[in-house]
Tab-separated table of N, CA and C in Angstrom:
chain	number	residue	atom	x	y	z
A	1	UNK	N	0.590	-1.155	-0.025
A	1	UNK	CA	0.037	-0.040	-0.039
A	1	UNK	C	0.708	1.326	0.041
A	2	UNK	N	0.095	2.341	0.393
A	2	UNK	CA	0.648	3.586	0.354
A	2	UNK	C	0.509	4.282	-0.843
A	3	UNK	N	0.589	5.552	-0.868
A	3	UNK	CA	0.702	6.349	-2.233
A	3	UNK	C	-0.713	6.550	-2.637
A	4	UNK	N	-0.897	7.414	-3.681
A	4	UNK	CA	-2.123	7.829	-4.165
A	4	UNK	C	-2.865	6.484	-5.060
A	5	UNK	N	-2.181	5.692	-5.645
A	5	UNK	CA	-2.711	4.635	-6.215
A	5	UNK	C	-2.068	3.300	-5.692
A	6	UNK	N	-1.592	3.281	-4.642
A	6	UNK	CA	-1.020	2.105	-4.165
A	6	UNK	C	0.365	1.901	-4.423
A	7	UNK	N	0.685	2.088	-5.729
A	7	UNK	CA	2.065	1.889	-6.151
A	7	UNK	C	2.790	3.007	-6.998
A	8	UNK	N	1.901	4.035	-7.272
A	8	UNK	CA	2.606	5.176	-7.925
A	8	UNK	C	3.698	5.846	-7.384
A	9	UNK	N	4.928	5.723	-7.965
A	9	UNK	CA	6.069	6.375	-7.447
A	9	UNK	C	5.914	7.793	-7.568
A	10	UNK	N	6.744	8.611	-6.528
A	10	UNK	CA	6.530	9.988	-6.677
A	10	UNK	C	7.416	10.448	-7.952
A	11	UNK	N	7.095	11.616	-8.528
A	11	UNK	CA	7.541	12.277	-9.698
A	11	UNK	C	9.118	12.378	-9.554
A	12	UNK	N	9.825	12.050	-10.491
A	12	UNK	CA	11.215	12.450	-10.597
A	12	UNK	C	11.554	13.362	-11.564
A	13	UNK	N	12.102	14.564	-11.294
A	13	UNK	CA	12.166	15.625	-12.161
A	13	UNK	C	13.728	15.820	-12.540
A	14	UNK	N	13.899	15.923	-13.855
A	14	UNK	CA	15.234	16.519	-14.214
A	14	UNK	C	15.130	17.729	-14.825
A	15	UNK	N	16.191	18.620	-14.568
A	15	UNK	CA	16.050	19.959	-15.347
A	15	UNK	C	16.161	19.597	-16.851
A	16	UNK	N	15.207	20.325	-17.291
A	16	UNK	CA	15.151	20.219	-18.828
A	16	UNK	C	15.514	21.394	-19.686
A	17	UNK	N	15.353	22.579	-18.836
A	17	UNK	CA	15.603	23.825	-19.603
A	17	UNK	C	16.071	24.871	-18.606
A	18	UNK	N	15.783	26.174	-19.043
A	18	UNK	CA	16.067	27.234	-18.017
A	18	UNK	C	15.334	27.070	-16.801
A	19	UNK	N	16.085	26.805	-15.606
A	19	UNK	CA	15.489	26.663	-14.375
A	19	UNK	C	14.239	27.549	-13.899
A	20	UNK	N	14.484	28.759	-14.081
A	20	UNK	CA	13.480	29.740	-13.652
A	20	UNK	C	12.154	29.644	-14.480
A	21	UNK	N	12.412	29.389	-15.737
A	21	UNK	CA	11.203	29.289	-16.640
A	21	UNK	C	10.343	27.939	-16.087
A	22	UNK	N	11.038	26.900	-15.861
A	22	UNK	CA	10.417	25.601	-15.512
A	22	UNK	C	9.675	25.840	-14.009
A	23	UNK	N	10.395	26.504	-13.243
A	23	UNK	CA	9.914	26.730	-11.815
A	23	UNK	C	8.804	27.823	-11.793
A	24	UNK	N	8.688	28.785	-12.572
A	24	UNK	CA	7.753	29.608	-12.720
A	24	UNK	C	6.237	28.918	-13.040
A	25	UNK	N	6.352	27.960	-14.127
A	25	UNK	CA	5.338	27.265	-14.626
A	25	UNK	C	4.781	26.255	-13.495
A	26	UNK	N	5.775	25.642	-12.723
A	26	UNK	CA	5.401	24.639	-11.832
A	26	UNK	C	4.654	25.374	-10.609
A	27	UNK	N	5.200	26.484	-10.292
A	27	UNK	CA	4.775	27.272	-9.039
A	27	UNK	C	3.474	27.743	-9.343
A	28	UNK	N	3.037	28.113	-10.567
A	28	UNK	CA	1.742	28.647	-10.706
A	28	UNK	C	0.659	27.512	-10.715
A	29	UNK	N	1.079	26.362	-10.842
A	29	UNK	CA	0.155	25.208	-10.760
A	29	UNK	C	-0.395	25.090	-9.226
A	30	UNK	N	0.431	25.542	-8.398
A	30	UNK	CA	0.095	25.356	-6.921
A	30	UNK	C	-0.834	26.495	-6.439
A	31	UNK	N	-2.229	26.151	-6.574
A	31	UNK	CA	-3.125	27.206	-6.175
A	31	UNK	C	-3.821	26.803	-4.789
A	32	UNK	N	-3.321	27.488	-3.886
A	32	UNK	CA	-3.933	27.241	-2.606
A	32	UNK	C	-5.508	27.809	-2.579
A	33	UNK	N	-6.259	27.007	-1.811
A	33	UNK	CA	-7.725	27.328	-1.722
A	33	UNK	C	-8.112	27.772	-0.327
A	34	UNK	N	-9.352	27.841	-0.128
A	34	UNK	CA	-9.836	28.066	1.281
A	34	UNK	C	-9.638	26.882	2.222
A	35	UNK	N	-9.455	25.692	1.620
A	35	UNK	CA	-9.266	24.532	2.554
A	35	UNK	C	-7.754	24.124	2.528
A	36	UNK	N	-6.863	24.918	1.711
A	36	UNK	CA	-5.504	24.503	1.899
A	36	UNK	C	-4.682	24.606	0.708
A	37	UNK	N	-3.475	23.992	0.797
A	37	UNK	CA	-2.577	23.736	-0.330
A	37	UNK	C	-2.687	22.396	-0.814
A	38	UNK	N	-2.836	22.229	-2.205
A	38	UNK	CA	-2.970	20.973	-2.797
A	38	UNK	C	-1.690	20.200	-2.741
A	39	UNK	N	-1.928	19.048	-2.154
A	39	UNK	CA	-0.596	18.325	-1.791
A	39	UNK	C	0.194	17.904	-3.200
A	40	UNK	N	-0.529	17.401	-4.103
A	40	UNK	CA	0.284	16.922	-5.261
A	40	UNK	C	0.909	17.961	-6.134
A	41	UNK	N	0.340	19.093	-6.187
A	41	UNK	CA	0.932	20.205	-6.902
A	41	UNK	C	2.050	20.845	-6.167
A	42	UNK	N	1.803	20.975	-4.865
A	42	UNK	CA	2.989	21.449	-3.841
A	42	UNK	C	4.343	20.331	-4.014
A	43	UNK	N	4.018	19.191	-4.082
A	43	UNK	CA	5.209	18.278	-4.025
A	43	UNK	C	5.877	18.272	-5.612
A	44	UNK	N	4.968	18.340	-6.617
A	44	UNK	CA	5.528	18.636	-7.914
A	44	UNK	C	6.475	19.796	-7.994
A	45	UNK	N	5.935	21.063	-7.273
A	45	UNK	CA	6.845	22.187	-7.483
A	45	UNK	C	7.989	21.969	-6.499
A	46	UNK	N	7.928	21.215	-5.388
A	46	UNK	CA	9.044	21.068	-4.664
A	46	UNK	C	10.072	20.150	-5.244
A	47	UNK	N	9.683	19.074	-5.996
A	47	UNK	CA	10.579	18.131	-6.579
A	47	UNK	C	11.370	19.075	-7.798
A	48	UNK	N	10.538	19.870	-8.374
A	48	UNK	CA	11.189	20.780	-9.500
A	48	UNK	C	12.092	21.762	-8.916
A	49	UNK	N	11.875	22.321	-7.770
A	49	UNK	CA	12.709	23.256	-7.084
A	49	UNK	C	13.956	22.418	-6.656
A	50	UNK	N	13.949	21.280	-6.256
A	50	UNK	CA	14.998	20.580	-5.737
A	50	UNK	C	16.138	20.419	-7.004
A	51	UNK	N	15.674	20.477	-8.210
A	51	UNK	CA	16.714	20.307	-9.313
A	51	UNK	C	17.643	21.534	-9.312
A	52	UNK	N	17.518	22.543	-8.559
A	52	UNK	CA	18.335	23.518	-8.446
A	52	UNK	C	19.813	23.149	-7.838
A	53	UNK	N	19.685	21.991	-7.181
A	53	UNK	CA	20.827	21.465	-6.497
A	53	UNK	C	21.722	20.676	-7.576
A	54	UNK	N	21.094	20.444	-8.663
A	54	UNK	CA	21.914	19.767	-9.763
A	54	UNK	C	23.035	20.709	-10.305
A	55	UNK	N	22.804	22.078	-9.901
A	55	UNK	CA	23.715	23.026	-10.449
A	55	UNK	C	24.532	23.614	-9.367
A	56	UNK	N	24.397	23.072	-8.194
A	56	UNK	CA	25.140	23.511	-6.950
A	56	UNK	C	26.054	22.425	-6.282
A	57	UNK	N	27.366	22.502	-6.635
A	57	UNK	CA	28.146	21.483	-6.020
A	57	UNK	C	28.150	21.508	-4.502
A	58	UNK	N	28.118	20.228	-3.948
A	58	UNK	CA	28.256	20.098	-2.505
A	58	UNK	C	27.054	20.056	-1.845
A	59	UNK	N	25.910	20.072	-2.542
A	59	UNK	CA	24.576	20.137	-1.883
A	59	UNK	C	23.662	18.808	-2.027
A	60	UNK	N	24.626	17.830	-2.274
A	60	UNK	CA	23.915	16.475	-2.435
A	60	UNK	C	23.122	16.100	-1.274
A	61	UNK	N	23.524	16.356	-0.069
A	61	UNK	CA	22.828	15.784	1.130
A	61	UNK	C	21.689	16.692	1.418
A	62	UNK	N	21.556	17.972	1.098
A	62	UNK	CA	20.298	18.790	1.092
A	62	UNK	C	19.259	18.312	0.196
A	63	UNK	N	19.791	18.091	-1.048
A	63	UNK	CA	18.998	17.522	-2.158
A	63	UNK	C	18.409	16.162	-1.705
A	64	UNK	N	19.031	15.259	-1.173
A	64	UNK	CA	18.517	13.925	-0.741
A	64	UNK	C	17.611	14.110	0.397
A	65	UNK	N	17.854	15.043	1.315
A	65	UNK	CA	16.846	15.255	2.444
A	65	UNK	C	15.700	15.775	1.998
A	66	UNK	N	15.659	16.676	0.989
A	66	UNK	CA	14.454	17.231	0.531
A	66	UNK	C	13.704	16.455	-0.267
A	67	UNK	N	14.433	15.505	-1.205
A	67	UNK	CA	13.605	14.425	-1.954
A	67	UNK	C	13.081	13.516	-0.919
A	68	UNK	N	13.699	13.004	-0.065
A	68	UNK	CA	13.088	12.087	1.128
A	68	UNK	C	11.886	12.688	1.758
A	69	UNK	N	12.040	13.896	2.190
A	69	UNK	CA	10.854	14.399	2.612
A	69	UNK	C	9.642	14.447	1.828
A	70	UNK	N	9.905	14.749	0.599
A	70	UNK	CA	8.848	14.780	-0.293
A	70	UNK	C	8.362	13.550	-0.630
A	71	UNK	N	9.219	12.497	-0.706
A	71	UNK	CA	8.859	11.091	-0.842
A	71	UNK	C	7.820	10.653	0.222
A	72	UNK	N	8.306	11.075	1.522
A	72	UNK	CA	7.437	10.515	2.676
A	72	UNK	C	6.091	11.095	2.624
A	73	UNK	N	5.938	12.422	2.256
A	73	UNK	CA	4.578	12.993	2.086
A	73	UNK	C	3.744	12.338	0.955
A	74	UNK	N	4.416	12.141	0.012
A	74	UNK	CA	3.882	11.495	-1.324
A	74	UNK	C	3.218	10.066	-0.889
A	75	UNK	N	4.135	9.263	-0.202
A	75	UNK	CA	3.557	8.059	0.370
A	75	UNK	C	2.302	8.027	1.218
A	76	UNK	N	2.137	9.019	1.770
A	76	UNK	CA	0.962	9.228	2.775
A	76	UNK	C	-0.272	9.606	2.006
A	77	UNK	N	-0.212	10.167	0.668
A	77	UNK	CA	-1.363	10.647	0.004
A	77	UNK	C	-2.224	9.395	-0.433
A	78	UNK	N	-3.594	9.523	-0.244
A	78	UNK	CA	-4.509	8.777	-0.504
A	78	UNK	C	-5.561	9.134	-1.779
A	79	UNK	N	-5.792	10.382	-1.660
A	79	UNK	CA	-6.505	10.852	-2.764
A	79	UNK	C	-5.964	12.276	-3.452
A	80	UNK	N	-4.957	12.067	-4.307
A	80	UNK	CA	-4.238	13.109	-4.810
A	80	UNK	C	-4.806	14.139	-5.347
A	81	UNK	N	-5.999	14.004	-5.955
A	81	UNK	CA	-6.639	15.114	-6.671
A	81	UNK	C	-7.484	15.975	-5.617
A	82	UNK	N	-7.680	15.602	-4.361
A	82	UNK	CA	-8.364	16.298	-3.439
A	82	UNK	C	-7.649	16.674	-2.222
A	83	UNK	N	-6.512	15.959	-1.963
A	83	UNK	CA	-5.852	16.193	-0.705
A	83	UNK	C	-5.096	17.429	-0.529
A	84	UNK	N	-5.245	18.053	0.651
A	84	UNK	CA	-4.305	19.212	0.984
A	84	UNK	C	-3.223	18.861	2.132
A	85	UNK	N	-2.216	19.616	2.116
A	85	UNK	CA	-1.346	19.505	3.050
A	85	UNK	C	-1.867	19.655	4.496
A	86	UNK	N	-2.753	20.547	4.732
A	86	UNK	CA	-3.441	20.743	5.930
A	86	UNK	C	-4.274	19.670	6.372
A	87	UNK	N	-4.997	19.113	5.545
A	87	UNK	CA	-5.857	18.036	5.842
A	87	UNK	C	-4.987	16.657	6.224
A	88	UNK	N	-4.090	16.526	5.462
A	88	UNK	CA	-3.095	15.454	5.817
A	88	UNK	C	-2.477	15.651	7.215
A	89	UNK	N	-2.148	16.752	7.569
A	89	UNK	CA	-1.472	17.072	8.965
A	89	UNK	C	-2.537	17.019	9.891
A	90	UNK	N	-3.808	17.454	9.649
A	90	UNK	CA	-4.867	17.349	10.751
A	90	UNK	C	-5.225	15.878	10.837
A	91	UNK	N	-5.228	15.190	9.818
A	91	UNK	CA	-5.576	13.669	10.114
A	91	UNK	C	-4.487	13.039	10.975
A	92	UNK	N	-3.226	13.239	10.729
A	92	UNK	CA	-2.111	12.808	11.638
A	92	UNK	C	-2.287	13.231	13.027
A	93	UNK	N	-2.608	14.499	13.251
A	93	UNK	CA	-2.745	15.093	14.684
A	93	UNK	C	-3.882	14.377	15.475
A	94	UNK	N	-5.042	14.210	14.544
A	94	UNK	CA	-6.226	13.600	15.144
A	94	UNK	C	-5.968	12.211	15.397
A	95	UNK	N	-5.382	11.359	14.574
A	95	UNK	CA	-5.015	9.981	14.915
A	95	UNK	C	-4.175	9.865	16.125
A	96	UNK	N	-3.446	10.944	16.569
A	96	UNK	CA	-2.648	10.907	17.739
A	96	UNK	C	-3.299	11.505	18.885
A	97	UNK	N	-4.567	11.616	18.873
A	97	UNK	CA	-5.465	12.136	19.955
A	97	UNK	C	-5.172	13.762	20.138
A	98	UNK	N	-4.798	14.303	18.998
A	98	UNK	CA	-4.710	15.846	19.168
A	98	UNK	C	-3.266	16.335	19.570
A	99	UNK	N	-2.306	15.315	19.685
A	99	UNK	CA	-0.985	15.643	20.286
A	99	UNK	C	-0.203	16.174	18.899
A	100	UNK	N	-0.149	17.503	18.796
A	100	UNK	CA	0.605	18.168	17.821
A	100	UNK	C	2.124	18.023	17.917
A	101	UNK	N	2.440	18.056	19.232
A	101	UNK	CA	3.950	17.893	19.545
A	101	UNK	C	4.465	16.477	18.995
A	102	UNK	N	3.625	15.449	19.244
A	102	UNK	CA	4.039	14.239	18.998
A	102	UNK	C	4.075	14.011	17.477
A	103	UNK	N	3.116	14.641	16.766
A	103	UNK	CA	2.940	14.497	15.304
A	103	UNK	C	4.124	14.879	14.515
A	104	UNK	N	4.793	16.036	15.049
A	104	UNK	CA	5.839	16.637	14.164
A	104	UNK	C	7.056	15.914	14.533
A	105	UNK	N	7.202	15.163	15.642
A	105	UNK	CA	8.322	14.418	16.088
A	105	UNK	C	8.611	12.992	15.603
A	106	UNK	N	7.509	12.603	14.874
A	106	UNK	CA	7.460	11.125	14.465
A	106	UNK	C	8.194	11.113	13.066
A	107	UNK	N	9.261	10.550	12.900
A	107	UNK	CA	10.112	10.450	11.713
A	107	UNK	C	9.184	9.781	10.570
A	108	UNK	N	9.145	10.256	9.448
A	108	UNK	CA	8.459	9.855	8.404
A	108	UNK	C	6.848	10.235	8.356
A	109	UNK	N	6.524	10.870	9.392
A	109	UNK	CA	5.213	11.396	9.410
A	109	UNK	C	5.010	12.628	8.255
A	110	UNK	N	3.793	12.856	7.874
A	110	UNK	CA	3.593	14.079	7.090
A	110	UNK	C	3.960	15.461	7.851
A	111	UNK	N	3.700	15.531	9.026
A	111	UNK	CA	3.918	16.693	9.858
A	111	UNK	C	5.469	16.820	9.953
A	112	UNK	N	6.143	15.801	10.209
A	112	UNK	CA	7.618	15.787	10.425
A	112	UNK	C	8.248	16.255	9.051
A	113	UNK	N	7.911	15.451	7.962
A	113	UNK	CA	8.419	15.642	6.776
A	113	UNK	C	8.130	17.043	6.097
A	114	UNK	N	6.900	17.519	6.372
A	114	UNK	CA	6.607	18.860	6.013
A	114	UNK	C	7.400	19.997	6.597
A	115	UNK	N	7.671	19.704	8.036
A	115	UNK	CA	8.470	20.704	8.777
A	115	UNK	C	9.690	20.707	8.162
A	116	UNK	N	10.389	19.768	7.961
A	116	UNK	CA	11.833	19.740	7.380
A	116	UNK	C	11.812	20.258	5.959
A	117	UNK	N	10.865	19.923	5.225
A	117	UNK	CA	10.880	20.253	3.673
A	117	UNK	C	10.772	21.909	3.709
A	118	UNK	N	9.741	22.316	4.578
A	118	UNK	CA	9.643	23.810	4.666
A	118	UNK	C	10.974	24.496	5.185
A	119	UNK	N	11.724	24.019	6.101
A	119	UNK	CA	12.955	24.544	6.497
A	119	UNK	C	13.928	24.357	5.309
A	120	UNK	N	14.027	23.475	4.533
A	120	UNK	CA	14.924	23.255	3.516
A	120	UNK	C	14.507	24.168	2.390
A	121	UNK	N	13.133	24.341	2.066
A	121	UNK	CA	12.756	25.469	1.070
A	121	UNK	C	13.130	26.827	1.506
A	122	UNK	N	13.183	27.107	2.911
A	122	UNK	CA	13.583	28.398	3.433
A	122	UNK	C	15.149	28.526	3.053
A	123	UNK	N	15.806	27.371	3.089
A	123	UNK	CA	17.332	27.530	2.767
A	123	UNK	C	17.484	27.959	1.262
A	124	UNK	N	16.804	27.224	0.378
A	124	UNK	CA	16.855	27.728	-1.049
A	124	UNK	C	16.409	29.263	-1.147
A	125	UNK	N	15.347	29.686	-0.559
A	125	UNK	CA	14.941	30.946	-0.591
A	125	UNK	C	16.091	31.850	-0.069
A	126	UNK	N	16.695	31.524	1.013
A	126	UNK	CA	17.803	32.232	1.679
A	126	UNK	C	19.003	32.476	0.672
A	127	UNK	N	19.336	31.286	0.030
A	127	UNK	CA	20.408	31.380	-1.026
A	127	UNK	C	20.152	32.278	-2.119
A	128	UNK	N	18.846	32.221	-2.554
A	128	UNK	CA	18.528	33.143	-3.729
A	128	UNK	C	18.485	34.604	-3.153
A	129	UNK	N	18.066	34.929	-1.990
A	129	UNK	CA	17.948	36.305	-1.450
A	129	UNK	C	19.335	36.799	-1.307
A	130	UNK	N	20.262	35.963	-0.792
A	130	UNK	CA	21.676	36.211	-0.484
A	130	UNK	C	22.390	36.623	-1.801
A	131	UNK	N	22.116	35.735	-2.911
A	131	UNK	CA	22.688	36.049	-4.061
A	131	UNK	C	22.322	37.364	-4.796
A	132	UNK	N	20.970	37.653	-4.631
A	132	UNK	CA	20.439	38.667	-5.351
A	132	UNK	C	20.749	40.027	-4.452
A	133	UNK	N	20.941	39.885	-3.222
A	133	UNK	CA	21.301	41.226	-2.396
A	133	UNK	C	22.707	41.467	-2.571
A	134	UNK	N	23.655	40.467	-2.709
A	134	UNK	CA	25.104	40.789	-2.741
A	134	UNK	C	25.598	39.793	-3.792
A	135	UNK	N	25.634	40.037	-5.112
A	135	UNK	CA	25.978	39.187	-6.096
A	135	UNK	C	27.597	38.963	-6.030
A	136	UNK	N	28.409	39.795	-5.223
A	136	UNK	CA	29.745	39.507	-5.188
A	136	UNK	C	30.058	38.402	-4.146
A	137	UNK	N	29.055	38.022	-3.390
A	137	UNK	CA	29.274	37.032	-2.346
A	137	UNK	C	29.506	35.617	-3.109
A	138	UNK	N	30.336	34.734	-2.484
A	138	UNK	CA	30.534	33.527	-3.096
A	138	UNK	C	29.388	32.657	-2.707
A	139	UNK	N	29.108	31.663	-3.439
A	139	UNK	CA	28.113	30.606	-3.261
A	139	UNK	C	28.176	30.109	-1.857
A	140	UNK	N	29.435	29.769	-1.470
A	140	UNK	CA	29.608	29.267	-0.058
A	140	UNK	C	29.016	30.258	0.890
A	141	UNK	N	29.327	31.444	0.688
A	141	UNK	CA	28.971	32.441	1.671
A	141	UNK	C	27.308	32.601	1.695
A	142	UNK	N	26.744	32.630	0.520
A	142	UNK	CA	25.333	32.554	0.466
A	142	UNK	C	24.683	31.482	1.081
A	143	UNK	N	25.282	30.305	1.025
A	143	UNK	CA	24.777	29.089	1.624
A	143	UNK	C	24.767	29.155	3.011
A	144	UNK	N	26.035	29.616	3.675
A	144	UNK	CA	26.208	29.786	5.114
A	144	UNK	C	25.098	30.668	5.791
A	145	UNK	N	24.948	31.871	5.025
A	145	UNK	CA	23.960	32.802	5.476
A	145	UNK	C	22.503	32.100	5.581
A	146	UNK	N	22.227	31.458	4.476
A	146	UNK	CA	20.960	30.803	4.406
A	146	UNK	C	20.643	29.609	5.331
A	147	UNK	N	21.788	28.918	5.556
A	147	UNK	CA	21.789	27.787	6.416
A	147	UNK	C	21.625	28.265	7.917
A	148	UNK	N	22.224	29.271	8.230
A	148	UNK	CA	22.096	29.917	9.594
A	148	UNK	C	20.747	30.234	9.907
A	149	UNK	N	19.898	30.707	8.855
A	149	UNK	CA	18.507	31.171	9.100
A	149	UNK	C	17.515	30.179	8.791
A	150	UNK	N	17.965	28.988	8.386
A	150	UNK	CA	16.842	28.009	8.036
A	150	UNK	C	17.097	26.608	8.716
A	151	UNK	N	18.160	26.020	8.618
A	151	UNK	CA	18.462	24.700	9.142
A	151	UNK	C	19.350	24.513	10.295
A	152	UNK	N	20.111	25.610	10.695
A	152	UNK	CA	20.972	25.511	11.706
A	152	UNK	C	20.348	24.853	13.035
A	153	UNK	N	20.962	24.095	13.760
A	153	UNK	CA	20.460	23.411	14.920
A	153	UNK	C	20.182	24.656	15.876
A	154	UNK	N	18.964	24.838	16.330
A	154	UNK	CA	18.521	25.563	17.340
A	154	UNK	C	17.602	24.915	18.428
A	155	UNK	N	17.602	25.371	19.499
A	155	UNK	CA	16.672	24.601	20.631
A	155	UNK	C	15.329	24.599	20.193
A	156	UNK	N	14.720	25.550	19.543
A	156	UNK	CA	13.333	25.489	19.103
A	156	UNK	C	13.035	24.406	18.142
A	157	UNK	N	14.104	24.033	17.293
A	157	UNK	CA	13.863	22.981	16.368
A	157	UNK	C	13.981	21.655	16.995
A	158	UNK	N	14.847	21.411	17.895
A	158	UNK	CA	15.121	20.095	18.507
A	158	UNK	C	14.876	20.072	20.062
A	159	UNK	N	13.978	20.760	20.480
A	159	UNK	CA	13.801	20.679	22.089
A	159	UNK	C	13.108	19.425	22.295
């Protein structure tokens, strides 16, 4: 079991053209509604964004972590055309008797995977911002600034 059709693997995306052109098209497909963010479209956009690491040396571990978190969320989808990230997290929390703290601490859960995926997406955002704000910075400097703001171990992340 698991997955939207029981055996459908998550999408594997290879960069095929200009990164930003592909990304713009993919992001426009994610249309949040009153009920939440559509899971399948969000994951497709996330998998597409992860391809940026194909062009950044030394980021293989981040790419693997992000892909792994996307894969975990994908495995939990049951109705991909209707499911939202919010509904998936709510269902997990409800199954744990309303224990939000426990839900995000369970490895492989939607809540935990989404938490770490969001932090990694913030890393990518931080790298882009640093590059735009100070183009003279090295990629390593941009990554360090972004890492400190998104993934660096803090008590609030690991308490």
